[in-house]
Amino acid sequence: MIDFILELLGDWFVFLPWVRRKRDRRKEWSGTVEAKKTWTLTKHAYLVIFRTDDGQRKKVRLDRKEDFDIYEEGRRYMKKAGEGLPDPKPAI
């Protein structure tokens, strides 16, 4: 019985991040790049942290260094509904 529960919980932990990313993809927001971080031992080695206009923090995980280099700290960007990443051109 415990094995069944642990297996079920394991499946949920794999499934939940996918649902969250899909839900976040539908949202539109704009904000300023607060920080940029890199890791070497993870699948998504690059992280850009945005502070939205309403004060929330949004973390965008990236796989490619080219995408990571597009965003500059202190600059403002806008993410449109349906897009995976904020527009690479700074918002005015």
PDB file of N, CA, C and O in Angstrom, residues 4-37:
ATOM      1  N   PHE A   4       2.435   1.836  -3.364  1.00  0.00           N
ATOM      2  CA  PHE A   4       1.476   2.427  -4.308  1.00  0.00           C
ATOM      3  C   PHE A   4       1.369   3.942  -4.115  1.00  0.00           C
ATOM      4  O   PHE A   4       1.369   4.708  -5.063  1.00  0.00           O
ATOM      5  N   ILE A   5       1.303   4.371  -2.864  1.00  0.00           N
ATOM      6  CA  ILE A   5       1.191   5.804  -2.554  1.00  0.00           C
ATOM      7  C   ILE A   5       2.450   6.545  -2.993  1.00  0.00           C
ATOM      8  O   ILE A   5       2.378   7.614  -3.600  1.00  0.00           O
ATOM      9  N   LEU A   6       3.614   5.964  -2.710  1.00  0.00           N
ATOM     10  CA  LEU A   6       4.865   6.597  -3.117  1.00  0.00           C
ATOM     11  C   LEU A   6       4.981   6.683  -4.637  1.00  0.00           C
ATOM     12  O   LEU A   6       5.465   7.676  -5.181  1.00  0.00           O
ATOM     13  N   GLU A   7       4.541   5.641  -5.323  1.00  0.00           N
ATOM     14  CA  GLU A   7       4.571   5.649  -6.784  1.00  0.00           C
ATOM     15  C   GLU A   7       3.633   6.720  -7.336  1.00  0.00           C
ATOM     16  O   GLU A   7       3.975   7.442  -8.264  1.00  0.00           O
ATOM     17  N   LEU A   8       2.472   6.838  -6.746  1.00  0.00           N
ATOM     18  CA  LEU A   8       1.503   7.855  -7.166  1.00  0.00           C
ATOM     19  C   LEU A   8       2.046   9.269  -6.935  1.00  0.00           C
ATOM     20  O   LEU A   8       1.937  10.135  -7.798  1.00  0.00           O
ATOM     21  N   LEU A   9       2.659   9.493  -5.777  1.00  0.00           N
ATOM     22  CA  LEU A   9       3.262  10.797  -5.489  1.00  0.00           C
ATOM     23  C   LEU A   9       4.401  11.109  -6.448  1.00  0.00           C
ATOM     24  O   LEU A   9       4.556  12.253  -6.886  1.00  0.00           O
ATOM     25  N   GLY A  10       5.195  10.123  -6.786  1.00  0.00           N
ATOM     26  CA  GLY A  10       6.284  10.307  -7.750  1.00  0.00           C
ATOM     27  C   GLY A  10       5.761  10.737  -9.107  1.00  0.00           C
ATOM     28  O   GLY A  10       6.326  11.620  -9.762  1.00  0.00           O
ATOM     29  N   ASP A  11       4.654  10.129  -9.528  1.00  0.00           N
ATOM     30  CA  ASP A  11       4.042  10.518 -10.806  1.00  0.00           C
ATOM     31  C   ASP A  11       3.548  11.952 -10.767  1.00  0.00           C
ATOM     32  O   ASP A  11       3.678  12.690 -11.732  1.00  0.00           O
ATOM     33  N   TRP A  12       2.979  12.367  -9.648  1.00  0.00           N
ATOM     34  CA  TRP A  12       2.486  13.744  -9.524  1.00  0.00           C
ATOM     35  C   TRP A  12       3.627  14.746  -9.557  1.00  0.00           C
ATOM     36  O   TRP A  12       3.499  15.815 -10.144  1.00  0.00           O
ATOM     37  N   PHE A  13       4.756  14.430  -8.917  1.00  0.00           N
ATOM     38  CA  PHE A  13       5.888  15.351  -8.910  1.00  0.00           C
ATOM     39  C   PHE A  13       6.481  15.524 -10.303  1.00  0.00           C
ATOM     40  O   PHE A  13       7.043  16.560 -10.612  1.00  0.00           O
ATOM     41  N   VAL A  14       6.336  14.532 -11.151  1.00  0.00           N
ATOM     42  CA  VAL A  14       6.798  14.653 -12.534  1.00  0.00           C
ATOM     43  C   VAL A  14       5.791  15.447 -13.352  1.00  0.00           C
ATOM     44  O   VAL A  14       6.162  16.257 -14.195  1.00  0.00           O
ATOM     45  N   PHE A  15       4.534  15.274 -13.088  1.00  0.00           N
ATOM     46  CA  PHE A  15       3.463  15.876 -13.890  1.00  0.00           C
ATOM     47  C   PHE A  15       3.194  17.334 -13.533  1.00  0.00           C
ATOM     48  O   PHE A  15       2.914  18.156 -14.410  1.00  0.00           O
ATOM     49  N   LEU A  16       3.278  17.717 -12.268  1.00  0.00           N
ATOM     50  CA  LEU A  16       2.910  19.062 -11.822  1.00  0.00           C
ATOM     51  C   LEU A  16       3.723  20.191 -12.451  1.00  0.00           C
ATOM     52  O   LEU A  16       3.150  21.207 -12.835  1.00  0.00           O
ATOM     53  N   PRO A  17       5.051  20.095 -12.581  1.00  0.00           N
ATOM     54  CA  PRO A  17       5.781  21.200 -13.221  1.00  0.00           C
ATOM     55  C   PRO A  17       5.334  21.440 -14.662  1.00  0.00           C
ATOM     56  O   PRO A  17       5.292  22.577 -15.114  1.00  0.00           O
ATOM     57  N   TRP A  18       4.980  20.388 -15.371  1.00  0.00           N
ATOM     58  CA  TRP A  18       4.520  20.523 -16.750  1.00  0.00           C
ATOM     59  C   TRP A  18       3.215  21.315 -16.798  1.00  0.00           C
ATOM     60  O   TRP A  18       3.033  22.187 -17.637  1.00  0.00           O
ATOM     61  N   VAL A  19       2.303  21.036 -15.886  1.00  0.00           N
ATOM     62  CA  VAL A  19       1.025  21.744 -15.824  1.00  0.00           C
ATOM     63  C   VAL A  19       1.255  23.211 -15.484  1.00  0.00           C
ATOM     64  O   VAL A  19       0.651  24.101 -16.074  1.00  0.00           O
ATOM     65  N   ARG A  20       2.163  23.482 -14.570  1.00  0.00           N
ATOM     66  CA  ARG A  20       2.444  24.859 -14.170  1.00  0.00           C
ATOM     67  C   ARG A  20       3.032  25.651 -15.330  1.00  0.00           C
ATOM     68  O   ARG A  20       2.661  26.789 -15.571  1.00  0.00           O
ATOM     69  N   ARG A  21       3.972  25.068 -16.077  1.00  0.00           N
ATOM     70  CA  ARG A  21       4.564  25.762 -17.215  1.00  0.00           C
ATOM     71  C   ARG A  21       3.523  26.057 -18.277  1.00  0.00           C
ATOM     72  O   ARG A  21       3.527  27.108 -18.888  1.00  0.00           O
ATOM     73  N   LYS A  22       2.601  25.127 -18.482  1.00  0.00           N
ATOM     74  CA  LYS A  22       1.555  25.340 -19.483  1.00  0.00           C
ATOM     75  C   LYS A  22       0.617  26.464 -19.040  1.00  0.00           C
ATOM     76  O   LYS A  22       0.218  27.299 -19.839  1.00  0.00           O
ATOM     77  N   ARG A  23       0.302  26.523 -17.757  1.00  0.00           N
ATOM     78  CA  ARG A  23      -0.557  27.576 -17.232  1.00  0.00           C
ATOM     79  C   ARG A  23       0.140  28.933 -17.330  1.00  0.00           C
ATOM     80  O   ARG A  23      -0.462  29.931 -17.701  1.00  0.00           O
ATOM     81  N   ASP A  24       1.441  28.991 -17.014  1.00  0.00           N
ATOM     82  CA  ASP A  24       2.195  30.235 -17.086  1.00  0.00           C
ATOM     83  C   ASP A  24       2.332  30.728 -18.522  1.00  0.00           C
ATOM     84  O   ASP A  24       2.447  31.922 -18.762  1.00  0.00           O
ATOM     85  N   ARG A  25       2.310  29.815 -19.466  1.00  0.00           N
ATOM     86  CA  ARG A  25       2.442  30.177 -20.873  1.00  0.00           C
ATOM     87  C   ARG A  25       1.258  31.029 -21.344  1.00  0.00           C
ATOM     88  O   ARG A  25       1.399  31.877 -22.211  1.00  0.00           O
ATOM     89  N   ARG A  26       0.081  30.836 -20.749  1.00  0.00           N
ATOM     90  CA  ARG A  26      -1.122  31.574 -21.140  1.00  0.00           C
ATOM     91  C   ARG A  26      -1.162  32.985 -20.577  1.00  0.00           C
ATOM     92  O   ARG A  26      -1.959  33.803 -21.014  1.00  0.00           O
ATOM     93  N   LYS A  27      -0.326  33.278 -19.593  1.00  0.00           N
ATOM     94  CA  LYS A  27      -0.367  34.578 -18.929  1.00  0.00           C
ATOM     95  C   LYS A  27       0.468  35.616 -19.670  1.00  0.00           C
ATOM     96  O   LYS A  27       1.446  35.294 -20.328  1.00  0.00           O
ATOM     97  N   GLU A  28       0.062  36.876 -19.519  1.00  0.00           N
ATOM     98  CA  GLU A  28       0.795  37.995 -20.089  1.00  0.00           C
ATOM     99  C   GLU A  28       1.278  38.870 -18.936  1.00  0.00           C
ATOM    100  O   GLU A  28       0.525  39.153 -18.007  1.00  0.00           O
ATOM    101  N   TRP A  29       2.538  39.267 -18.981  1.00  0.00           N
ATOM    102  CA  TRP A  29       3.088  40.116 -17.941  1.00  0.00           C
ATOM    103  C   TRP A  29       4.261  40.905 -18.491  1.00  0.00           C
ATOM    104  O   TRP A  29       4.798  40.602 -19.542  1.00  0.00           O
ATOM    105  N   SER A  30       4.641  41.928 -17.755  1.00  0.00           N
ATOM    106  CA  SER A  30       5.840  42.689 -18.100  1.00  0.00           C
ATOM    107  C   SER A  30       6.596  42.955 -16.807  1.00  0.00           C
ATOM    108  O   SER A  30       6.007  43.075 -15.734  1.00  0.00           O
ATOM    109  N   GLY A  31       7.916  43.033 -16.933  1.00  0.00           N
ATOM    110  CA  GLY A  31       8.722  43.249 -15.745  1.00  0.00           C
ATOM    111  C   GLY A  31      10.172  43.510 -16.076  1.00  0.00           C
ATOM    112  O   GLY A  31      10.585  43.478 -17.233  1.00  0.00           O
ATOM    113  N   THR A  32      10.940  43.748 -15.035  1.00  0.00           N
ATOM    114  CA  THR A  32      12.352  44.096 -15.155  1.00  0.00           C
ATOM    115  C   THR A  32      13.208  42.915 -14.706  1.00  0.00           C
ATOM    116  O   THR A  32      12.874  42.226 -13.751  1.00  0.00           O
ATOM    117  N   VAL A  33      14.322  42.696 -15.412  1.00  0.00           N
ATOM    118  CA  VAL A  33      15.238  41.618 -15.033  1.00  0.00           C
ATOM    119  C   VAL A  33      15.910  42.011 -13.724  1.00  0.00           C
ATOM    120  O   VAL A  33      16.566  43.045 -13.621  1.00  0.00           O
ATOM    121  N   GLU A  34      15.715  41.174 -12.726  1.00  0.00           N
ATOM    122  CA  GLU A  34      16.256  41.426 -11.391  1.00  0.00           C
ATOM    123  C   GLU A  34      17.610  40.758 -11.208  1.00  0.00           C
ATOM    124  O   GLU A  34      18.512  41.330 -10.604  1.00  0.00           O
ATOM    125  N   ALA A  35      17.761  39.545 -11.733  1.00  0.00           N
ATOM    126  CA  ALA A  35      19.014  38.802 -11.569  1.00  0.00           C
ATOM    127  C   ALA A  35      19.134  37.744 -12.658  1.00  0.00           C
ATOM    128  O   ALA A  35      18.138  37.317 -13.236  1.00  0.00           O
ATOM    129  N   LYS A  36      20.377  37.346 -12.910  1.00  0.00           N
ATOM    130  CA  LYS A  36      20.670  36.257 -13.842  1.00  0.00           C
ATOM    131  C   LYS A  36      21.628  35.301 -13.138  1.00  0.00           C
ATOM    132  O   LYS A  36      22.590  35.740 -12.521  1.00  0.00           O
ATOM    133  N   LYS A  37      21.338  33.998 -13.228  1.00  0.00           N
ATOM    134  CA  LYS A  37      22.170  33.002 -12.556  1.00  0.00           C
ATOM    135  C   LYS A  37      22.433  31.842 -13.497  1.00  0.00           C
ATOM    136  O   LYS A  37      21.633  31.542 -14.374  1.00  0.00           O
TER     137      LYS A  37
END
